[in-house]
C-alpha positions as a Python dict, from the first residue, in 0.01 Angstrom:
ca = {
    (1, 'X'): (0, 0, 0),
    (2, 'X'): (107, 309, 194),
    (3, 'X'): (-202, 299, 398),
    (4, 'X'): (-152, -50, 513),
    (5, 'X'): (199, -2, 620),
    (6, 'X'): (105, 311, 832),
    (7, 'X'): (-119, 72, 959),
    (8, 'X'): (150, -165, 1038),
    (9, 'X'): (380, 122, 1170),
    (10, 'X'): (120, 234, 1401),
    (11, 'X'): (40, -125, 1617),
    (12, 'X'): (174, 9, 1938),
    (13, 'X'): (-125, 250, 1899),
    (14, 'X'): (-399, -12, 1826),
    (15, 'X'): (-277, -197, 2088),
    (16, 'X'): (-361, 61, 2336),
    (17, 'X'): (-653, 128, 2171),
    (18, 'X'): (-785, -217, 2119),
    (19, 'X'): (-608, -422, 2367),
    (20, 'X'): (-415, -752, 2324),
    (21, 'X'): (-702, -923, 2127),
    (22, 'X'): (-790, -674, 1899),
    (23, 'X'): (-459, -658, 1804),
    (24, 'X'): (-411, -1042, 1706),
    (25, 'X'): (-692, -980, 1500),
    (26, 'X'): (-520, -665, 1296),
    (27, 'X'): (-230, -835, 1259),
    (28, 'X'): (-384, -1157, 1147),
    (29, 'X'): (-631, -960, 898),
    (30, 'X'): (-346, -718, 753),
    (31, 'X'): (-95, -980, 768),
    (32, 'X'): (-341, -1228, 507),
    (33, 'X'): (-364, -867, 330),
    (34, 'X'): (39, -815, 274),
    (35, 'X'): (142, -1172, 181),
    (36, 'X'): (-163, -1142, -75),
    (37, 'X'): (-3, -828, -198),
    (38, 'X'): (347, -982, -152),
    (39, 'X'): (307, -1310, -347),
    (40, 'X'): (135, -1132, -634),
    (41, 'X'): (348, -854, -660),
    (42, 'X'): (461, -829, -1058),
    (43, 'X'): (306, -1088, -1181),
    (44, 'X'): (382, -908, -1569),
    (45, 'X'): (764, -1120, -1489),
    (46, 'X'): (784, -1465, -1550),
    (47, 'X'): (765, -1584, -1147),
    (48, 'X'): (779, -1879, -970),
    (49, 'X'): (711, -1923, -602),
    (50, 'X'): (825, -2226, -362),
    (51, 'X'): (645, -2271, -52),
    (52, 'X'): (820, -2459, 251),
    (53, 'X'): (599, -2471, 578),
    (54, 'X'): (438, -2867, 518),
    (55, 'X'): (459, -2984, 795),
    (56, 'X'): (584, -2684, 994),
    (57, 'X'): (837, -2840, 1218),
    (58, 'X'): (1170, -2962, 1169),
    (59, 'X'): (1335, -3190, 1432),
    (60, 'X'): (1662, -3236, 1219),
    (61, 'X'): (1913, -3112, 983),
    (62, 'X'): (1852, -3190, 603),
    (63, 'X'): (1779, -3058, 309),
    (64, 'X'): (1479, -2962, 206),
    (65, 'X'): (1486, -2796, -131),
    (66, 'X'): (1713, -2921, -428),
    (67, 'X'): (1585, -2748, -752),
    (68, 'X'): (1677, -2583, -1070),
    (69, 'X'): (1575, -2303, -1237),
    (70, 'X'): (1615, -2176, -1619),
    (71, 'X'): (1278, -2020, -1729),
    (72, 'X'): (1168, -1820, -1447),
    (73, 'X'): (1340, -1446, -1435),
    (74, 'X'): (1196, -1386, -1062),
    (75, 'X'): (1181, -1677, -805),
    (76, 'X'): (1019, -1630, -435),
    (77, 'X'): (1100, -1860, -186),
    (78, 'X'): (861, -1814, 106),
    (79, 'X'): (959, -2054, 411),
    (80, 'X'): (786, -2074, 771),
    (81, 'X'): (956, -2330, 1028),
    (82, 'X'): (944, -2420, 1401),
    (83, 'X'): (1247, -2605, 1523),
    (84, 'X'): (1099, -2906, 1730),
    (85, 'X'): (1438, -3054, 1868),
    (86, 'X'): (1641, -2940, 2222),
    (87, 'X'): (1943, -2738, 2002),
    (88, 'X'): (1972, -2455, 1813),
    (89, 'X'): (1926, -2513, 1404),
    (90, 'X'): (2013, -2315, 1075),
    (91, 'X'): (1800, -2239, 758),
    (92, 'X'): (2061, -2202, 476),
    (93, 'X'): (1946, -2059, 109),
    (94, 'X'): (2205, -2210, -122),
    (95, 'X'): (2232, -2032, -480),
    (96, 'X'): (2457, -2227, -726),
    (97, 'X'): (2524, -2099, -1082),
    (98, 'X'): (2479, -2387, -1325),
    (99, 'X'): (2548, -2208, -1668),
    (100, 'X'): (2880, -2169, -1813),
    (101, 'X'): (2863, -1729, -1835),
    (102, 'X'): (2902, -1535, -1527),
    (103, 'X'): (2545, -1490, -1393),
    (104, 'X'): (2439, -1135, -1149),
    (105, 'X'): (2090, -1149, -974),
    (106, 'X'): (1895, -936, -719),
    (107, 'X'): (1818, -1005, -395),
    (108, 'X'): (1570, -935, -161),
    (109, 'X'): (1569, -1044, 208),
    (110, 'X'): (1273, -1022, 452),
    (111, 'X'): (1299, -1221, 769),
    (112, 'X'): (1219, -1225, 1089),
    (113, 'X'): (1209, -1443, 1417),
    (114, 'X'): (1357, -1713, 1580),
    (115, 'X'): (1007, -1609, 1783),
    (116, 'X'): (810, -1726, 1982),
    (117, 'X'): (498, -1631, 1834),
    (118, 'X'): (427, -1740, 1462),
    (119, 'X'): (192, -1432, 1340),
    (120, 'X'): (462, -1176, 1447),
    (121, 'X'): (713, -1360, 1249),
    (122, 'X'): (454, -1404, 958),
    (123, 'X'): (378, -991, 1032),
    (124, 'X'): (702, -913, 1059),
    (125, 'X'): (816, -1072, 696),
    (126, 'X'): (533, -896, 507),
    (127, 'X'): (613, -563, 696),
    (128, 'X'): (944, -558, 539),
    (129, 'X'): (842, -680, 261),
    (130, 'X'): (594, -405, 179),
    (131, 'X'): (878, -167, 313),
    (132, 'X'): (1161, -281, 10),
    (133, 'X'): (818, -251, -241),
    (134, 'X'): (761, 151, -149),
    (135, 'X'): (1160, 180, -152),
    (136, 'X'): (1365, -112, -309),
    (137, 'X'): (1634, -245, -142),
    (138, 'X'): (1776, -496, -387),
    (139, 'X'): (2160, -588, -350),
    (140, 'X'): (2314, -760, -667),
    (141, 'X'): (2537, -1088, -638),
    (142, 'X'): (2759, -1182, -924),
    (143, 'X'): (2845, -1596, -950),
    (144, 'X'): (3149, -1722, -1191),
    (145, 'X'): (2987, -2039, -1351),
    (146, 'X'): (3014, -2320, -1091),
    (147, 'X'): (3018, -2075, -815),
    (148, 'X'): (2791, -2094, -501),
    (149, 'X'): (2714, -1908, -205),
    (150, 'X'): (2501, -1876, 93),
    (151, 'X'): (2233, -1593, 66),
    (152, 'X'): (2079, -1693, 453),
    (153, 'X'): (2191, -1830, 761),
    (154, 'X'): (1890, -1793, 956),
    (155, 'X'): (1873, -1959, 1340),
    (156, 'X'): (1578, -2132, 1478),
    (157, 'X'): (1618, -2120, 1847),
    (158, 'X'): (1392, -2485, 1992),
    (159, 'X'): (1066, -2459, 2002),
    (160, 'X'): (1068, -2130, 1829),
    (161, 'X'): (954, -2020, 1484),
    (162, 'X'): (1187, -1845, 1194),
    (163, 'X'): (970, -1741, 850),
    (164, 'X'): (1173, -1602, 546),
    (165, 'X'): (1108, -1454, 197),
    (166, 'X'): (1361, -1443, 11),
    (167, 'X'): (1283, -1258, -393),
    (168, 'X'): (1548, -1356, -662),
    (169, 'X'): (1547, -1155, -965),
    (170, 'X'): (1774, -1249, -1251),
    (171, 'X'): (1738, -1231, -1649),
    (172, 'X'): (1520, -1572, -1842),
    (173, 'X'): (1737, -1822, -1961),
    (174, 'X'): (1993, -1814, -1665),
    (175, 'X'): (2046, -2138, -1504),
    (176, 'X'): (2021, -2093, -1146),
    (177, 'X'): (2066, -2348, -887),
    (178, 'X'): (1852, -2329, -528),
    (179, 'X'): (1896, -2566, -215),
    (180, 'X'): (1742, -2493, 142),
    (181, 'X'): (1900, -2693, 428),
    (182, 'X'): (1811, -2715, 765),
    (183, 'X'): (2173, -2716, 903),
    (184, 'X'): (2346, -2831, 1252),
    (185, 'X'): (2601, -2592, 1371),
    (186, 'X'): (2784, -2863, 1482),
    (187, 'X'): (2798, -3057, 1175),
    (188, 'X'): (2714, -2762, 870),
    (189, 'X'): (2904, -2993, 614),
    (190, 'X'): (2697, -3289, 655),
    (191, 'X'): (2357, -3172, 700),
    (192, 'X'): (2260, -3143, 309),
    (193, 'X'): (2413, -3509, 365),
    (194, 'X'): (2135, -3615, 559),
    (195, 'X'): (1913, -3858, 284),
    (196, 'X'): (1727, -4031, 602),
    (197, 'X'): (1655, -3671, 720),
    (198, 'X'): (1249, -3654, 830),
    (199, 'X'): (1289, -3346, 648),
    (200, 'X'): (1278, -3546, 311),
    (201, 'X'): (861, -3634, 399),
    (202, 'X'): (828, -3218, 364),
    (203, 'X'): (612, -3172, 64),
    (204, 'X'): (754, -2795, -103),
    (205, 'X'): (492, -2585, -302),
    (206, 'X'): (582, -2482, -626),
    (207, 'X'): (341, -2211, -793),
    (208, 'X'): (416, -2087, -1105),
    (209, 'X'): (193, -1826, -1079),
    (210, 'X'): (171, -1675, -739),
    (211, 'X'): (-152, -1511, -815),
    (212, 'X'): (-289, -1840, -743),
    (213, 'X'): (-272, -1889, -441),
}
């Protein structure tokens, strides 16, 4: 793991050394490499992963994810996106907690873009990533029963691309709540609203073992 990331650290170099094209090609091949390593990272905890890049574009606000959780005492949600319409949009991760105790989880964020260009964004994610594995960089949230909040507010400029991975750790048995909305600024109370939204055709990976994939 070290090695890679001084690989990752050290781009600027390859790209002198390689030029423009080599470098797609490291980024592309260490990039594969890292989510790998990211997805499959302690698989020994019970883990489920949600996947939300089919299709990649969004034109609309809507929500995309609506799920519970109980079972699972580490949930990944791994998200890649290109806003398609002429305004600005908003990825929201909504965590809810649906038992009746007071509930405290971990959190890990890695994000990156709005970008133009979808490997640096994908790069970018698994860079940090990798970074919070070597040294952890968890914050804790604590949720009275009922309570919700927004982990992510994460802007997709149009025509640009905004990828997320965001690691949930909290103890089995827990009932934990988890929507993803594509949100409009201009209208951030109705957008989980939006039942007609395109974004309903989205079909949302779930992987209860992320070694699979």
């Amino acid at each position: 793991l070290l090695v890679i990331y001084i690989v990752l650290k050290s781009l600027k170099w390859f790209a002198r050394v390689l030029g423009p094209n080599g470098l797609i090609v490291v980024r592309k091949f260490f990039g594969v490499i890292l989510l790998a390593i990211s997805l499959s990272n302690s698989i020994q905890a019970q883990t489920r992963l949600i996947v939300s890049n089919s299709p990649e574009e969004v034109s609309e606000p809507g929500l995309l994810i609506d799920e519970s959780f109980e079972n699972d005492s580490t949930l990944r949600v791994l998200y890649h996106h290109k806003n398609k319409s002429k305004k600005p949009l908003f990825i929201a991760l909504m965590v809810k907690n649906n038992g009746n105790s007071t509930l405290a989880f971990r959190v890990s964020r890695s994000l990156a873009g709005p970008s133009m260009d979808g490997v640096f964004v994908g790069h970018k994610v698994v860079q940090q990533y990798l970074a919070a594995c070597l040294v952890p960089s968890w914050s804790t949230v604590t949720l009275s029963p009922g309570e919700e909040i927004n982990l992510i507010n994460h802007k997709i400029k149009p025509k640009q691309i905004s990828t997320g991975l965001i690691e949930l750790a909290h103890k089995e048995g827990e009932k934990l709540g988890v929507k993803m909305i594509i949100v409009d600024p201009q209208n951030p109370q109705l957008s989980a609203l939006n039942s007609g939204s395109k974004n309903n055709l989205f079909e949302i990976g779930h992987y209860s073992n992320p070694d699979f994939i």
